CSV table of C-alpha atoms in Angstrom, one decimal:
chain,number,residue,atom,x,y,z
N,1,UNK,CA,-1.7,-9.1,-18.8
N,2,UNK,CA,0.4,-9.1,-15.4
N,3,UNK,CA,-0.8,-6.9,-12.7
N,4,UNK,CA,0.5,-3.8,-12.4
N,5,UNK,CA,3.1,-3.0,-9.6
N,6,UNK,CA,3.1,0.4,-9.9
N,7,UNK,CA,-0.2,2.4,-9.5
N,8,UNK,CA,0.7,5.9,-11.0
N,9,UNK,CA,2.0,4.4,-13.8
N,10,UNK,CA,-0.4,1.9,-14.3
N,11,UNK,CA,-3.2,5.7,-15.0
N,12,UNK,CA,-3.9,7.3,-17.7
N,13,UNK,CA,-2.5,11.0,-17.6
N,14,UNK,CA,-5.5,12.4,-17.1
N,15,UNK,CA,-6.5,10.4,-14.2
N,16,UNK,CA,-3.2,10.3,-13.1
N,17,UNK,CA,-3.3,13.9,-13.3
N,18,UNK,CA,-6.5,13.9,-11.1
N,19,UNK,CA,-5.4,11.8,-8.6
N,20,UNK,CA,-2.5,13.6,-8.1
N,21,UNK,CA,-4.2,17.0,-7.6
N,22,UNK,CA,-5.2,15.6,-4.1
N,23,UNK,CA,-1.3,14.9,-3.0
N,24,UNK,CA,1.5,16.0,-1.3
N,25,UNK,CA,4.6,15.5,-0.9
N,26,UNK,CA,6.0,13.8,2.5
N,27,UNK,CA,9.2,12.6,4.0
N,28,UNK,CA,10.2,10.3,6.2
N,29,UNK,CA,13.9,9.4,8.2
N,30,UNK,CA,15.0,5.8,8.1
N,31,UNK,CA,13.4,3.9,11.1
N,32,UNK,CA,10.6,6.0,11.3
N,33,UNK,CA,7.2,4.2,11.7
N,34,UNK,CA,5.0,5.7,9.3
N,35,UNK,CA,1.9,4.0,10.9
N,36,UNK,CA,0.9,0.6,13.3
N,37,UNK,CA,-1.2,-2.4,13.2
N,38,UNK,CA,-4.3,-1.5,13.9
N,39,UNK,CA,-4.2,2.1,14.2
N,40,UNK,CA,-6.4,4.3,12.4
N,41,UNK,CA,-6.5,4.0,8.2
N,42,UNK,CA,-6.9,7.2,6.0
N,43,UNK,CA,-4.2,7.6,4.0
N,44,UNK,CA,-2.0,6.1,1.6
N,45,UNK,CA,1.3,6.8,-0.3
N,46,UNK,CA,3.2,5.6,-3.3
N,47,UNK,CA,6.8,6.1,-2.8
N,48,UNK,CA,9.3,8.4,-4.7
N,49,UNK,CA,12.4,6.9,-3.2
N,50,UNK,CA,13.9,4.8,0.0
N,51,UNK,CA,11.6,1.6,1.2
N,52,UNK,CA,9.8,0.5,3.5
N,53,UNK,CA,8.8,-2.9,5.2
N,54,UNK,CA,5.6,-3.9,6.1
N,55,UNK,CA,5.2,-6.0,9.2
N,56,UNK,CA,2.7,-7.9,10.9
N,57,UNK,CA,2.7,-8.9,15.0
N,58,UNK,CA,3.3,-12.4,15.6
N,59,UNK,CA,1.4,-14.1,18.5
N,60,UNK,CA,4.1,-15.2,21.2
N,61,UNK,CA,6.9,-13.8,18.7
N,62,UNK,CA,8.1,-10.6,17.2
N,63,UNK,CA,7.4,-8.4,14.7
N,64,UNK,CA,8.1,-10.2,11.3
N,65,UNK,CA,8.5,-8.8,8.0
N,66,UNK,CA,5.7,-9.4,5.3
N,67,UNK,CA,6.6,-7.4,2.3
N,68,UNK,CA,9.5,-4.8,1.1
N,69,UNK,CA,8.2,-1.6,-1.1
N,70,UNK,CA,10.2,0.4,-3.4
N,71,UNK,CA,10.2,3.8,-5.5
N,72,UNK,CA,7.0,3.7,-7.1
N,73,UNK,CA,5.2,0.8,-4.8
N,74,UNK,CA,1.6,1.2,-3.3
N,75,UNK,CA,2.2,1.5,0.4
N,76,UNK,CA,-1.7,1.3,2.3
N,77,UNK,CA,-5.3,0.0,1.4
N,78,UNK,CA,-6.7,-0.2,4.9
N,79,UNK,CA,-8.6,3.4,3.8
N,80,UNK,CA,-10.9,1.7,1.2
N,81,UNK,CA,-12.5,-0.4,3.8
N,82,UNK,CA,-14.2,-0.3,6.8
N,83,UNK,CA,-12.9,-0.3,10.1
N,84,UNK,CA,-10.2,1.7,8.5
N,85,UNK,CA,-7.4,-0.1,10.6
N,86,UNK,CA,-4.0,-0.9,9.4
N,87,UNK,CA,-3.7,-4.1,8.8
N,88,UNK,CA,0.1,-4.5,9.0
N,89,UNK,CA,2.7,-2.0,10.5
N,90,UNK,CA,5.1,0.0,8.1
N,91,UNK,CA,8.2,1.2,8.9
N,92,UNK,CA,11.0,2.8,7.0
N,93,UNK,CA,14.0,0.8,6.2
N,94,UNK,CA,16.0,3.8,4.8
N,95,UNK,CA,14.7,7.9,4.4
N,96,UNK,CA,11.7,7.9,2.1
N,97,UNK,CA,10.1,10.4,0.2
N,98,UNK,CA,6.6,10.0,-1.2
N,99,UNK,CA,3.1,11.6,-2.6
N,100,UNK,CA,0.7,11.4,0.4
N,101,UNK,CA,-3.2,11.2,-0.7
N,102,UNK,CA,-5.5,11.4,2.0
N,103,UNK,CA,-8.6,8.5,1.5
N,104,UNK,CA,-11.7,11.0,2.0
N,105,UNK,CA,-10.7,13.3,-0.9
N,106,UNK,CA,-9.8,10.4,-2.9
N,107,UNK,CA,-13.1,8.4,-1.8
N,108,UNK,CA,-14.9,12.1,-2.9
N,109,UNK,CA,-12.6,12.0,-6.4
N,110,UNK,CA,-13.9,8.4,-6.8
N,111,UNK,CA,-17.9,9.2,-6.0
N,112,UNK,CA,-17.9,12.4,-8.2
N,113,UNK,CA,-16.7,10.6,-11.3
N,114,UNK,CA,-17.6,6.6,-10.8
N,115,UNK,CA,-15.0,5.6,-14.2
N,116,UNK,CA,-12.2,7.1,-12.1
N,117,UNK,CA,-13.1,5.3,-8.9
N,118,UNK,CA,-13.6,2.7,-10.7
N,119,UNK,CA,-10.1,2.5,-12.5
N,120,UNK,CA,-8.5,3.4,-9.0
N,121,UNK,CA,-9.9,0.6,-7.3
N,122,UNK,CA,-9.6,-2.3,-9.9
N,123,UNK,CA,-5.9,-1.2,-9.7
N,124,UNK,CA,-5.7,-1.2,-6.3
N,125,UNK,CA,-7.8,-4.7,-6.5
N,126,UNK,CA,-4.8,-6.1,-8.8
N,127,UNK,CA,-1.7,-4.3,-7.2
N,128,UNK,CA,-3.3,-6.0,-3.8
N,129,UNK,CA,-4.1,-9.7,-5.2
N,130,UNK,CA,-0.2,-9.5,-6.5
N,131,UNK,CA,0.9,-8.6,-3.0
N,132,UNK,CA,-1.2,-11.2,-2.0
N,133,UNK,CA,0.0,-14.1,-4.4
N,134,UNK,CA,3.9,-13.2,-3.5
N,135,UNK,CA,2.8,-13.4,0.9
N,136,UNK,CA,1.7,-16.7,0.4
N,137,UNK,CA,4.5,-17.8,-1.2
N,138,UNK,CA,6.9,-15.9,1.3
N,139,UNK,CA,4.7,-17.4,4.4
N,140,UNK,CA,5.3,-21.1,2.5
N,141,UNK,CA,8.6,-20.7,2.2
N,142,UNK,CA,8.7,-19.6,5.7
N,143,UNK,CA,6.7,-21.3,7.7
N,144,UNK,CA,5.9,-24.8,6.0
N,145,UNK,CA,7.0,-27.8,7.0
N,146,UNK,CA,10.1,-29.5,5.3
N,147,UNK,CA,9.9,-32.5,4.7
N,148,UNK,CA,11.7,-35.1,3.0
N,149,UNK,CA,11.7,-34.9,-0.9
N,150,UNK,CA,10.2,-32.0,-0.9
């Protein structure tokens, strides 16, 4: 089974129905930077429309691009764990909207009923090893060597 990309569609609707009792609905101009590297964790969003790119500081260079999300993409995990620092930048490539949940009432959601938390997070541990799997591949392509014959 391939791992989901999409975390509200990837619930049931009941627990997609209790997730989303926690959200709300935000907004976001193009070229707004919805949060920094290393700044404080405690929310996360999936997108409705627009994207966003995620980005990571290079030492001695600039800002390089990680990761593009789209409508319906997982944008934030740095909530679930402490220190609860970002641990890329994210900055709107065009305007976004997007359902905001805040990580202590979803952290409380998760606690009160442990088979919801426990869906949440194996979804979030998929949509994340994905993310993962396709970075390394970019950073590869990127940044390794060529060679000849290669």
């Amino acid at each position: 089974m391939p791992a989901p990309k999409q975390l509200l569609k990837s619930l049931s609707p009941e627990y997609r129905e209790r997730l989303m009792s926690v959200s709300r609905e935000v907004s976001f101009p193009r070229g707004h930077r919805i949060f920094e590297e290393r700044g404080r964790a405690d929310r996360f969003w999936v997108l409705r429309s627009g994207s966003v790119t995620l980005d990571l500081h290079l030492p001695g260079e600039r800002t390089g691009s990680v990761a593009v999300l789209d409508p319906g993409d997982l944008l934030g995990w740095s909530w679930l764990f402490p220190p609860y620092e970002w641990d890329f930048g994210a900055e709107t490539v065009s305007p976004v909207r997007a359902h905001e949940f805040l990580g202590t009432e979803v952290r409380e959601l998760s606690d009160h009923d442990p088979a919801f938390g426990y869906t949440l997070m194996r979804l979030f541990a998929e949509i994340l090893a994905n993310r993962l799997r396709l970075a390394r591949s970019r950073a590869l392509d990127l940044y390794a060597p060529r060679t000849a014959g290669w």
